Amino acid sequence: MTRSHQFSRKHNSNWCLWILTGLFGILIIVKNLLFHQFCFDENLLTAEIWTNSLVRESVLLPKLSVSLFFVGLVLLTPRKFWTLIFLFLYDTWCVANLVYYRSTMSVIDITAISMVGNMSGFWDSVWFLLSWKDTIFYGLTLLYCMGFYFLNTSQTKWKYSVVAFVVSYGMTLMGIYCMTKRWGRDLEMFYEPISKLMRRTISGVDYTLNVREFSLIHSWGFMMLDFLEIEQSKYELSDDERSEVAALIGDENYVTFDDKLVIILVESLEDWAVNPVSMPHLYDFIKKHPRIWAHRISKQTLNGASSDGQLIINTGLLPISQGATCYLFPSNKYPSIAACCPNPSATIIPHEPTVWNQHYMSRSFGYDTTVVMTPNDSLLAQKTINMLHEGYQMVQVITMASHIPFTYGASRSNLKLPESMPRFMADYMKSLHYTDEGLSLLFDAIDNDSTLFNTTIVITGDHTIFYSDQRYEYDLYCQQAGFNYAVTEAYCPLIIHSAKRILHDIDINQVTFQMDIYPTIMSLIGCKNYYWSGLGIDLSDTTKGLNRIVTEQQAYYMSNLLIRSNYFSN
């Protein structure tokens, strides 16, 4: 081969290397921008980005730095085939985070990864959250594969690679610096770029890592830190903290209740859905019996979703700020309603006992047994009645038919709704109608069986389900169709019937909290003198109004201390 041919081949190889490297870097930037758009519905190329230097540099620089870092790797390594593998893995990581965000309003963290086994029986909910637009990530990678086929080269440029690494690091630090200034943080935050303070609540949403500023590739660094630091380990209270929480706790004493108690946690139940159309039997039961009906229970569940609902109702505690309480502290000693039950108590679940660590948490909440059933809500209701007859004094039952994507209950319901109704809204109402049919068995038993007459029955939702854009769509439909449903309000209902202690209707239209359910139940079953009264208020005591001892924010703070320190084990 002549020298001119060698020079030409080397020259062409250089061009192939630079084009391939450039395409790879641009592709990562584009995918970062797409993820941000799909996840937060925020275009990073808007006027705000370009007119505010702090916003521009704190948001764009870290994303550009990631691209430049991998450009350095491409220049450094002779085997470029890894770029294809990386891009496909990154596509999957983006889509997984999008699905997780659509479900929980958060991105995947170390706790979410540890809960993969929690999806047993719930994969339909995952596939439902996928969108056709998510395929664009894989489509871009396939286009790169075509370019790779023609431009693949084994050349390296280690000097340029070092430059890329150095500039990438500088971009990241500059982005972090702009972020600290933008948030009004102290300058020392600049020297602690991976501090937990960087991963706190933004705009009311609890992010475990700040992907608005960083990219998803940075998230692995945050997760490694969370894993190494073991944030969830037992926390030792300081003397001041111990004094703070001790003021809320009375002397431990033996308190019991005599009558039967049934707690029904209806999956995703929102207050507007308790109407004569979607839940006629429950609505009729409410109208015919003295009861408490709190219409605007603000949900307080966090990363533990449904399991957090059980935690709040059974113990009066709020979930921890990071991670799922049911996975991180399943062996804690918790004060609970079931601890005041002198006879056998049970919780009936419609899914595997490993979901939300139910087999451990039921025991920690004081239940003697956990019964696994099918999602058939009629069977769940009948099992509840049978267990009450068998001598169980307290039964908690969790329904499942109205679990997203609502297909199980909707496909089994005979409710007819207008075809013009948004499908997701219609399926939700149908699934609750199916649950209502099952609950009617329990309502009939309480009315017609003298042994169950004094049973206190508590019905509430574990959490709300719809996002603001969905509510806006449903509200427009309701206005046009003439339905008087308050779909714009994201509240759970609380309905309590107690023949012995609730003698007249109590309607509460003010905003209350899930943490108010525990003290209300304890009051109605005659256990107000239990050493732990919770952090909420007794809604059955209409003489005191809604005067609170602690605010919601203080309640989260106190609960965090109590759970992490396993305070009640002492």
Coordinates of C-alpha atoms in Angstrom, one line a residue:
M1 CA 0.0 0.0 0.0
T2 CA 1.4 3.4 -1.0
R3 CA 2.0 6.2 1.5
S4 CA -0.7 8.3 -0.1
H5 CA -3.2 5.4 0.3
Q6 CA -2.3 5.0 3.9
F7 CA -2.7 8.7 4.5
S8 CA -6.1 8.7 2.7
R9 CA -7.3 5.7 4.7
K10 CA -6.1 7.3 8.0
H11 CA -7.7 10.6 7.0
N12 CA -11.0 8.8 6.3
S13 CA -10.8 6.9 9.5
N14 CA -10.3 10.2 11.4
W15 CA -13.5 11.6 9.8
C16 CA -15.4 8.5 10.7
L17 CA -14.3 8.7 14.3
W18 CA -15.3 12.3 14.7
I19 CA -18.6 11.9 13.0
L20 CA -19.4 8.8 15.0
T21 CA -18.4 10.5 18.2
G22 CA -20.4 13.6 17.4
L23 CA -23.5 11.6 16.6
F24 CA -23.2 9.7 19.9
G25 CA -22.8 12.8 22.0
I26 CA -25.7 14.6 20.3
L27 CA -27.9 11.5 20.8
I28 CA -27.3 11.5 24.5
I29 CA -28.1 15.2 24.7
V30 CA -31.3 14.7 22.7
K31 CA -32.4 11.8 24.9
N32 CA -31.8 13.9 28.0
L33 CA -34.0 16.7 26.6
L34 CA -36.7 14.3 25.5
F35 CA -36.8 12.6 28.9
H36 CA -37.2 16.0 30.6
Q37 CA -40.0 17.0 28.2
F38 CA -41.9 13.7 28.6
C39 CA -41.4 13.5 32.3
F40 CA -41.9 17.1 33.5
D41 CA -43.8 18.5 30.5
E42 CA -41.2 21.2 30.4
N43 CA -39.3 22.2 27.2
L44 CA -35.7 23.0 28.1
L45 CA -35.4 25.2 25.1
T46 CA -38.0 27.7 26.3
A47 CA -37.5 31.4 26.8
E48 CA -36.9 31.1 30.5
I49 CA -33.8 28.9 29.9
W50 CA -32.2 31.4 27.6
T51 CA -33.1 34.6 29.5
N52 CA -32.0 33.5 33.0
S53 CA -28.3 32.5 33.1
L54 CA -28.6 30.7 36.4
V55 CA -31.5 28.5 35.1
R56 CA -29.6 27.9 31.8
E57 CA -26.4 26.9 33.4
S58 CA -27.8 24.9 36.3
V59 CA -30.1 22.9 34.0
L60 CA -28.2 22.5 30.7
L61 CA -24.6 22.3 31.8
P62 CA -24.9 19.0 33.8
K63 CA -26.8 17.4 30.9
L64 CA -24.1 18.6 28.4
S65 CA -21.4 17.4 30.7
V66 CA -22.7 13.8 30.7
S67 CA -22.7 13.8 26.9
L68 CA -19.1 15.1 26.8
F69 CA -18.0 12.6 29.4
F70 CA -19.2 9.7 27.2
V71 CA -17.7 11.4 24.1
G72 CA -14.4 11.1 26.0
L73 CA -15.0 7.4 26.5
V74 CA -15.7 6.9 22.8
L75 CA -12.4 8.7 21.9
L76 CA -10.5 6.6 24.4
T77 CA -11.6 3.1 23.6
P78 CA -10.9 1.2 20.3
R79 CA -14.0 -1.1 20.7
K80 CA -16.9 1.1 19.9
F81 CA -19.5 -1.6 19.9
W82 CA -20.2 -0.8 23.6
T83 CA -21.9 2.4 22.5
L84 CA -24.8 0.4 21.0
I85 CA -25.3 -1.6 24.2
F86 CA -25.1 1.5 26.3
L87 CA -27.7 3.4 24.2
F88 CA -30.2 0.5 24.3
L89 CA -29.7 0.2 28.1
Y90 CA -30.1 3.9 28.5
D91 CA -33.3 3.8 26.5
T92 CA -34.7 1.2 28.8
W93 CA -33.6 3.2 31.8
C94 CA -35.4 6.3 30.5
V95 CA -38.6 4.4 29.7
A96 CA -38.6 2.7 33.1
N97 CA -38.2 6.1 34.9
L98 CA -41.0 7.6 32.8
V99 CA -43.4 4.8 33.7
Y100 CA -42.4 5.0 37.4
Y101 CA -42.8 8.8 37.3
R102 CA -46.3 8.5 35.8
S103 CA -47.2 6.1 38.6
T104 CA -45.6 7.8 41.6
M105 CA -44.6 11.4 40.5
S106 CA -41.0 10.4 41.4
V107 CA -38.1 8.8 39.6
I108 CA -36.4 5.5 40.4
D109 CA -34.2 5.5 43.4
I110 CA -32.4 2.8 45.5
T111 CA -35.7 2.0 47.3
A112 CA -37.6 1.6 44.1
I113 CA -35.1 -0.9 42.8
S114 CA -35.3 -2.9 46.0
M115 CA -39.1 -3.1 45.5
V116 CA -39.0 -4.9 42.1
G117 CA -40.6 -7.9 43.8
N118 CA -43.5 -5.8 44.9
M119 CA -44.8 -5.9 41.3
S120 CA -46.0 -9.5 41.6
G121 CA -49.5 -9.4 40.1
F122 CA -49.3 -5.7 39.2
W123 CA -47.5 -5.8 35.8
D124 CA -50.7 -4.8 34.0
S125 CA -50.4 -1.4 35.8
V126 CA -46.9 -1.0 34.4
W127 CA -47.8 -1.8 30.7
F128 CA -50.8 0.5 31.0
L129 CA -48.5 3.5 31.7
L130 CA -46.3 2.9 28.6
S131 CA -46.9 5.4 25.8
W132 CA -46.2 5.1 22.1
K133 CA -44.1 8.2 22.2
D134 CA -41.6 6.3 24.5
T135 CA -40.5 4.3 21.4
I136 CA -38.8 7.4 20.1
F137 CA -35.8 6.6 22.4
Y138 CA -35.3 3.2 20.7
G139 CA -36.0 4.7 17.3
L140 CA -33.1 7.2 17.7
T141 CA -30.8 4.4 18.8
L142 CA -31.7 2.3 15.7
L143 CA -30.8 5.3 13.5
Y144 CA -27.5 5.5 15.2
C145 CA -27.0 1.8 14.6
M146 CA -27.3 2.4 10.9
G147 CA -24.7 5.2 11.1
F148 CA -22.5 2.9 13.2
Y149 CA -22.5 0.3 10.5
F150 CA -20.9 2.7 8.0
L151 CA -18.7 4.7 10.3
N152 CA -17.4 2.1 12.8
T153 CA -13.7 2.6 13.5
S154 CA -11.1 1.4 16.0
Q155 CA -9.2 4.7 16.2
T156 CA -8.5 6.3 19.6
K157 CA -7.7 9.9 20.5
W158 CA -6.6 9.7 24.1
K159 CA -5.4 13.4 24.4
Y160 CA -8.8 14.7 23.2
S161 CA -10.4 12.2 25.5
V162 CA -8.6 13.7 28.5
V163 CA -9.7 17.2 27.4
A164 CA -13.3 16.0 27.2
F165 CA -13.2 14.5 30.7
V166 CA -11.7 17.7 32.2
V167 CA -14.3 20.0 30.5
S168 CA -17.1 17.6 31.5
Y169 CA -16.1 17.8 35.1
G170 CA -15.8 21.6 34.9
M171 CA -19.3 21.8 33.4
T172 CA -20.8 19.7 36.2
L173 CA -19.2 21.8 38.9
M174 CA -20.4 25.0 37.2
G175 CA -23.9 23.6 36.9
I176 CA -23.9 22.7 40.6
Y177 CA -22.6 26.1 41.6
C178 CA -25.4 27.8 39.6
M179 CA -27.9 25.5 41.2
T180 CA -26.8 26.4 44.7
K181 CA -27.0 30.1 43.9
R182 CA -30.4 29.6 42.2
W183 CA -31.8 27.9 45.3
G184 CA -30.2 30.5 47.6
R185 CA -28.0 27.9 49.3
D186 CA -24.8 28.7 51.1
L187 CA -21.7 28.6 49.0
E188 CA -20.3 25.6 50.9
M189 CA -23.0 23.5 49.1
F190 CA -20.8 24.0 46.0
Y191 CA -18.2 21.8 47.7
E192 CA -20.8 19.2 48.6
P193 CA -22.3 18.5 45.2
I194 CA -23.8 15.2 46.2
S195 CA -25.3 16.2 49.5
K196 CA -28.7 14.9 50.4
L197 CA -29.8 18.6 50.6
M198 CA -29.6 18.6 46.8
R199 CA -32.3 15.9 46.7
R200 CA -35.1 17.4 48.7
T201 CA -38.6 18.5 47.8
I202 CA -38.9 20.7 44.7
S203 CA -42.3 22.4 43.9
G204 CA -44.2 20.1 46.3
V205 CA -43.0 16.9 44.8
D206 CA -40.6 14.6 46.7
Y207 CA -37.7 13.8 44.4
T208 CA -35.0 11.5 45.8
L209 CA -32.6 13.0 43.2
N210 CA -32.8 16.2 41.4
V211 CA -33.2 15.1 37.8
R212 CA -34.6 18.4 36.8
E213 CA -31.1 19.7 36.9
F214 CA -29.1 16.6 36.4
S215 CA -29.5 13.8 33.9
L216 CA -30.7 10.2 34.6
I217 CA -27.1 9.0 34.3
H218 CA -26.2 11.1 37.3
S219 CA -28.9 9.2 39.3
W220 CA -26.7 6.1 39.6
G221 CA -24.2 8.2 41.5
F222 CA -26.9 9.3 43.9
M223 CA -28.2 5.8 44.3
M224 CA -24.8 4.5 45.1
L225 CA -24.4 7.2 47.8
D226 CA -27.8 6.3 49.3
F227 CA -26.8 2.7 49.4
L228 CA -23.4 3.3 50.9
E229 CA -24.7 5.8 53.5
I230 CA -27.5 3.5 54.5
E231 CA -29.9 6.4 55.2
Q232 CA -32.5 4.0 56.5
S233 CA -30.4 2.7 59.4
K234 CA -31.6 3.2 63.0
Y235 CA -31.5 6.8 64.1
E236 CA -30.4 7.8 67.6
L237 CA -32.5 10.6 69.0
S238 CA -30.7 13.6 70.5
D239 CA -31.8 14.7 74.0
D240 CA -33.8 17.6 72.5
E241 CA -35.5 15.3 69.9
R242 CA -36.4 12.8 72.7
S243 CA -38.0 15.6 74.7
E244 CA -40.0 16.7 71.7
V245 CA -41.5 13.3 70.9
A246 CA -42.0 12.3 74.6
A247 CA -44.4 15.2 75.0
L248 CA -46.8 13.5 72.6
I249 CA -46.8 10.1 74.3
G250 CA -48.6 9.1 77.5
D251 CA -47.9 6.3 80.0
E252 CA -48.2 2.8 78.5
N253 CA -51.4 1.2 79.7
Y254 CA -53.6 -1.7 78.9
V255 CA -56.6 -0.5 76.9
T256 CA -59.1 -2.7 75.0
F257 CA -62.3 -2.3 73.1
D258 CA -65.4 -4.6 73.3
D259 CA -67.3 -4.3 70.0
K260 CA -66.3 -5.5 66.6
L261 CA -64.4 -3.3 64.2
V262 CA -64.0 -3.5 60.4
I263 CA -61.7 -1.2 58.4
I264 CA -62.2 -1.2 54.7
L265 CA -59.4 0.3 52.6
V266 CA -60.9 0.8 49.1
E267 CA -58.1 1.0 46.5
S268 CA -57.8 4.6 45.0
L269 CA -61.2 5.7 46.4
E270 CA -61.8 9.4 45.9
D271 CA -64.7 11.3 47.6
W272 CA -66.4 12.4 44.3
A273 CA -66.8 8.8 43.3
V274 CA -69.1 8.1 46.3
N275 CA -72.2 8.9 44.4
P276 CA -75.5 7.1 43.5
V277 CA -74.1 6.0 40.1
S278 CA -70.8 4.4 40.8
M279 CA -71.4 3.3 44.4
P280 CA -75.1 3.1 45.0
H281 CA -75.0 0.6 47.9
L282 CA -72.5 2.6 49.9
Y283 CA -74.3 5.9 49.1
D284 CA -77.6 4.3 50.3
F285 CA -76.0 3.0 53.4
I286 CA -74.6 6.5 54.2
K287 CA -78.0 8.1 53.7
K288 CA -79.9 5.6 55.9
H289 CA -77.5 5.4 58.9
P290 CA -76.0 7.9 61.3
R291 CA -72.4 8.3 60.3
I292 CA -69.4 10.5 60.0
W293 CA -68.6 11.6 56.5
A294 CA -65.5 13.6 56.0
H295 CA -65.4 14.6 52.4
R296 CA -62.0 16.2 52.0
I297 CA -59.4 13.8 53.5
S298 CA -56.0 15.0 52.1
K299 CA -53.8 12.0 51.3
Q300 CA -50.4 11.8 53.1
T301 CA -49.0 8.7 51.5
L302 CA -45.5 9.0 50.1
N303 CA -43.1 6.4 48.6
G304 CA -45.0 3.5 50.2
A305 CA -48.3 4.2 48.4
S306 CA -50.9 1.8 49.7
S307 CA -48.8 0.5 52.5
D308 CA -48.4 4.0 53.8
G309 CA -52.2 4.2 53.9
Q310 CA -52.3 1.3 56.2
L311 CA -49.5 2.7 58.3
I312 CA -51.3 6.0 58.8
I313 CA -54.7 4.5 59.6
N314 CA -53.4 1.7 61.9
T315 CA -50.8 3.6 63.8
G316 CA -51.5 7.3 63.5
L317 CA -47.9 7.8 62.2
L318 CA -46.9 9.4 58.8
P319 CA -44.5 7.7 56.5
I320 CA -40.8 8.5 56.4
S321 CA -39.5 11.1 54.0
Q322 CA -37.3 8.9 51.9
G323 CA -38.0 5.3 51.0
A324 CA -40.9 3.0 51.8
T325 CA -41.5 2.5 55.5
C326 CA -42.8 -1.0 55.0
Y327 CA -39.5 -2.2 53.5
L328 CA -37.1 -0.2 55.6
F329 CA -38.7 -0.7 59.0
P330 CA -40.9 -3.8 58.9
S331 CA -39.7 -5.1 62.3
N332 CA -40.4 -1.9 64.3
K333 CA -42.7 -1.9 67.2
Y334 CA -45.7 0.3 66.3
P335 CA -48.6 1.5 68.5
S336 CA -51.8 0.4 66.8
I337 CA -55.5 -0.1 66.9
A338 CA -55.1 -3.8 66.7
A339 CA -52.9 -3.8 69.8
C340 CA -56.1 -2.8 71.7
C341 CA -58.0 -5.7 70.4
P342 CA -58.2 -8.5 73.1
N343 CA -59.5 -11.1 70.7
P344 CA -58.1 -12.3 67.3
S345 CA -57.7 -9.8 64.6
A346 CA -56.9 -10.2 60.9
T347 CA -56.1 -8.3 57.7
I348 CA -57.5 -9.7 54.4
I349 CA -55.5 -8.8 51.3
P350 CA -56.2 -9.5 47.6
H351 CA -52.6 -10.0 46.5
E352 CA -49.4 -11.8 47.4
P353 CA -48.2 -11.3 51.0
T354 CA -44.8 -10.1 49.7
V355 CA -46.5 -7.0 48.1
W356 CA -45.6 -4.0 50.3
N357 CA -44.1 -6.5 52.7
Q358 CA -47.6 -7.2 54.0
H359 CA -46.7 -10.4 55.8
Y360 CA -44.3 -8.5 58.0
M361 CA -46.3 -5.2 58.4
S362 CA -49.5 -6.9 59.4
R363 CA -47.7 -8.5 62.3
S364 CA -46.0 -5.2 63.2
F365 CA -49.4 -3.5 63.2
G366 CA -50.7 -6.1 65.7
Y367 CA -52.8 -8.4 63.5
D368 CA -52.8 -12.0 64.5
T369 CA -53.1 -13.3 60.9
T370 CA -53.0 -12.3 57.3
V371 CA -55.5 -13.9 54.9
V372 CA -54.7 -13.9 51.2
M373 CA -57.7 -13.8 48.9
T374 CA -58.5 -13.1 45.2
P375 CA -59.3 -9.6 43.9
N376 CA -63.0 -10.6 43.9
D377 CA -64.5 -8.0 46.2
S378 CA -67.6 -10.1 46.9
L379 CA -65.4 -12.9 48.2
L380 CA -63.5 -10.4 50.3
A381 CA -66.7 -9.1 51.9
Q382 CA -68.0 -12.6 52.5
K383 CA -64.7 -13.6 54.1
T384 CA -64.9 -10.6 56.4
I385 CA -68.4 -11.6 57.5
N386 CA -67.3 -15.2 58.1
M387 CA -64.3 -14.2 60.2
L388 CA -66.5 -11.9 62.4
H389 CA -68.7 -14.9 63.0
E390 CA -65.7 -17.1 63.7
G391 CA -64.7 -14.9 66.7
Y392 CA -62.4 -12.3 65.0
Q393 CA -63.1 -9.0 66.7
M394 CA -61.2 -6.8 64.2
V395 CA -60.8 -7.2 60.5
Q396 CA -59.0 -5.0 58.0
V397 CA -59.8 -5.7 54.4
I398 CA -58.1 -4.2 51.4
T399 CA -59.9 -4.2 48.0
M400 CA -58.2 -4.5 44.7
A401 CA -60.8 -4.1 41.8
S402 CA -60.2 -0.4 41.5
H403 CA -56.4 -0.7 41.1
I404 CA -55.0 1.1 38.1
P405 CA -55.6 0.4 35.2
F406 CA -59.1 -0.5 36.5
T407 CA -59.6 -3.3 34.0
Y408 CA -60.3 -6.1 36.5
G409 CA -63.3 -4.4 38.1
A410 CA -64.5 -2.5 35.0
S411 CA -64.7 -5.7 32.9
R412 CA -66.9 -7.4 35.6
S413 CA -69.2 -4.5 36.3
N414 CA -72.7 -4.2 34.8
L415 CA -72.7 -0.4 35.1
K416 CA -73.8 1.4 31.9
L417 CA -72.2 4.8 31.3
P418 CA -72.3 7.3 28.4
E419 CA -69.9 6.3 25.6
S420 CA -68.8 10.0 25.5
M421 CA -67.3 9.7 29.0
P422 CA -63.5 9.5 29.0
R423 CA -62.5 5.9 29.1
F424 CA -60.2 6.0 32.1
M425 CA -62.9 7.8 34.1
A426 CA -65.6 5.4 33.0
D427 CA -63.4 2.4 33.9
Y428 CA -62.7 3.9 37.3
M429 CA -66.4 4.3 38.1
K430 CA -67.2 0.8 36.8
S431 CA -64.5 -0.7 38.9
L432 CA -65.8 1.0 42.0
H433 CA -69.3 -0.1 41.1
Y434 CA -68.0 -3.7 41.1
T435 CA -66.4 -3.1 44.5
D436 CA -69.7 -1.6 45.8
E437 CA -71.6 -4.8 44.8
G438 CA -69.2 -6.7 47.0
L439 CA -69.5 -4.3 49.9
S440 CA -73.3 -4.5 49.8
L441 CA -73.0 -8.0 51.4
L442 CA -71.3 -6.5 54.4
F443 CA -73.8 -3.7 54.7
D444 CA -76.7 -6.1 54.6
A445 CA -75.1 -8.3 57.2
I446 CA -74.6 -5.3 59.6
D447 CA -78.3 -4.3 59.1
N448 CA -79.8 -7.8 59.4
D449 CA -77.4 -9.8 61.7
S450 CA -78.0 -8.9 65.4
T451 CA -74.5 -10.2 66.3
L452 CA -72.9 -7.6 64.0
F453 CA -75.2 -4.7 64.8
N454 CA -72.7 -2.8 67.0
T455 CA -69.9 -3.3 64.6
T456 CA -67.9 -0.1 63.9
I457 CA -67.3 0.1 60.1
V458 CA -64.7 2.4 58.7
I459 CA -64.5 3.0 54.9
T460 CA -61.8 5.1 53.3
G461 CA -59.4 5.2 50.4
D462 CA -55.7 4.4 50.7
H463 CA -54.8 7.3 48.3
T464 CA -56.1 9.4 45.4
I465 CA -55.3 8.4 41.9
F466 CA -55.8 11.0 39.2
Y467 CA -53.3 13.8 38.1
S468 CA -54.3 17.4 37.5
D469 CA -54.4 17.1 33.7
Q470 CA -56.8 14.2 33.9
R471 CA -59.0 16.0 36.4
Y472 CA -59.2 19.0 34.1
E473 CA -60.3 16.7 31.2
Y474 CA -62.9 15.0 33.4
D475 CA -64.2 18.3 34.8
L476 CA -64.8 19.6 31.3
Y477 CA -66.7 16.5 30.4
C478 CA -68.8 16.7 33.6
Q479 CA -69.8 20.3 32.8
Q480 CA -70.9 19.3 29.3
A481 CA -72.7 16.2 30.4
G482 CA -74.4 17.7 33.4
F483 CA -72.7 15.5 36.0
N484 CA -72.2 17.2 39.4
Y485 CA -68.9 15.4 40.3
A486 CA -66.2 17.4 42.1
V487 CA -63.5 15.6 40.1
T488 CA -61.1 18.6 40.4
E489 CA -60.6 17.9 44.1
A490 CA -58.1 15.2 45.0
Y491 CA -59.4 14.0 48.3
C492 CA -60.2 10.6 49.8
P493 CA -63.5 10.2 51.8
L494 CA -63.8 8.9 55.3
I495 CA -67.1 7.2 56.2
I496 CA -67.6 5.7 59.7
H497 CA -70.7 4.0 61.0
S498 CA -70.9 3.1 64.7
A499 CA -74.5 2.4 65.9
K500 CA -73.5 2.7 69.6
R501 CA -71.4 6.0 69.4
I502 CA -72.5 7.9 66.3
L503 CA -76.1 8.9 66.9
H504 CA -76.6 11.6 64.3
D505 CA -75.0 12.6 60.9
I506 CA -71.7 14.4 61.1
D507 CA -70.7 16.0 57.7
I508 CA -67.2 17.5 57.6
N509 CA -66.5 19.6 54.5
Q510 CA -63.3 21.3 55.7
V511 CA -59.9 19.8 54.6
T512 CA -58.7 17.2 57.1
F513 CA -55.9 14.6 56.9
Q514 CA -55.4 10.9 56.8
M515 CA -53.6 11.2 60.2
D516 CA -57.0 12.2 61.7
I517 CA -58.5 8.8 61.0
Y518 CA -56.5 6.9 63.7
P519 CA -57.5 9.2 66.6
T520 CA -61.1 9.2 65.4
I521 CA -61.3 5.4 65.3
M522 CA -59.6 5.1 68.7
S523 CA -62.2 7.5 70.2
L524 CA -65.1 5.6 68.7
I525 CA -64.0 2.2 70.0
G526 CA -63.4 3.7 73.5
C527 CA -59.6 3.7 73.5
K528 CA -58.9 7.4 73.9
N529 CA -56.7 6.6 76.9
Y530 CA -54.2 4.5 74.9
Y531 CA -50.7 5.8 75.4
W532 CA -50.4 6.9 71.7
S533 CA -53.2 9.3 70.5
G534 CA -51.6 9.9 67.1
L535 CA -50.7 13.3 65.5
G536 CA -54.2 14.1 64.2
I537 CA -57.5 15.2 65.7
D538 CA -60.6 13.3 66.7
L539 CA -63.2 14.1 64.0
S540 CA -66.0 12.7 66.1
D541 CA -65.6 15.4 68.7
T542 CA -67.5 18.2 67.1
T543 CA -67.0 20.5 70.2
K544 CA -63.3 21.0 69.6
G545 CA -63.4 21.9 66.0
L546 CA -60.3 21.4 63.9
N547 CA -57.8 22.8 66.3
R548 CA -54.5 21.0 65.9
I549 CA -51.7 20.4 68.3
V550 CA -49.2 19.9 65.5
T551 CA -49.1 21.0 61.8
E552 CA -48.9 18.5 59.0
Q553 CA -45.2 19.4 58.5
Q554 CA -44.5 18.9 62.2
A555 CA -46.3 15.6 62.1
Y556 CA -44.1 14.3 59.2
Y557 CA -41.0 15.5 61.2
M558 CA -42.2 13.8 64.4
S559 CA -43.2 10.5 62.7
N560 CA -39.8 10.4 60.9
L561 CA -38.0 10.6 64.3
L562 CA -40.3 8.0 65.9
I563 CA -40.0 5.4 63.1
R564 CA -36.3 5.8 62.4
S565 CA -35.4 5.5 66.1
N566 CA -37.9 2.6 66.7
Y567 CA -39.0 4.7 69.6
F568 CA -41.9 2.5 70.7
S569 CA -39.7 -0.5 71.2
N570 CA -38.6 1.1 74.4

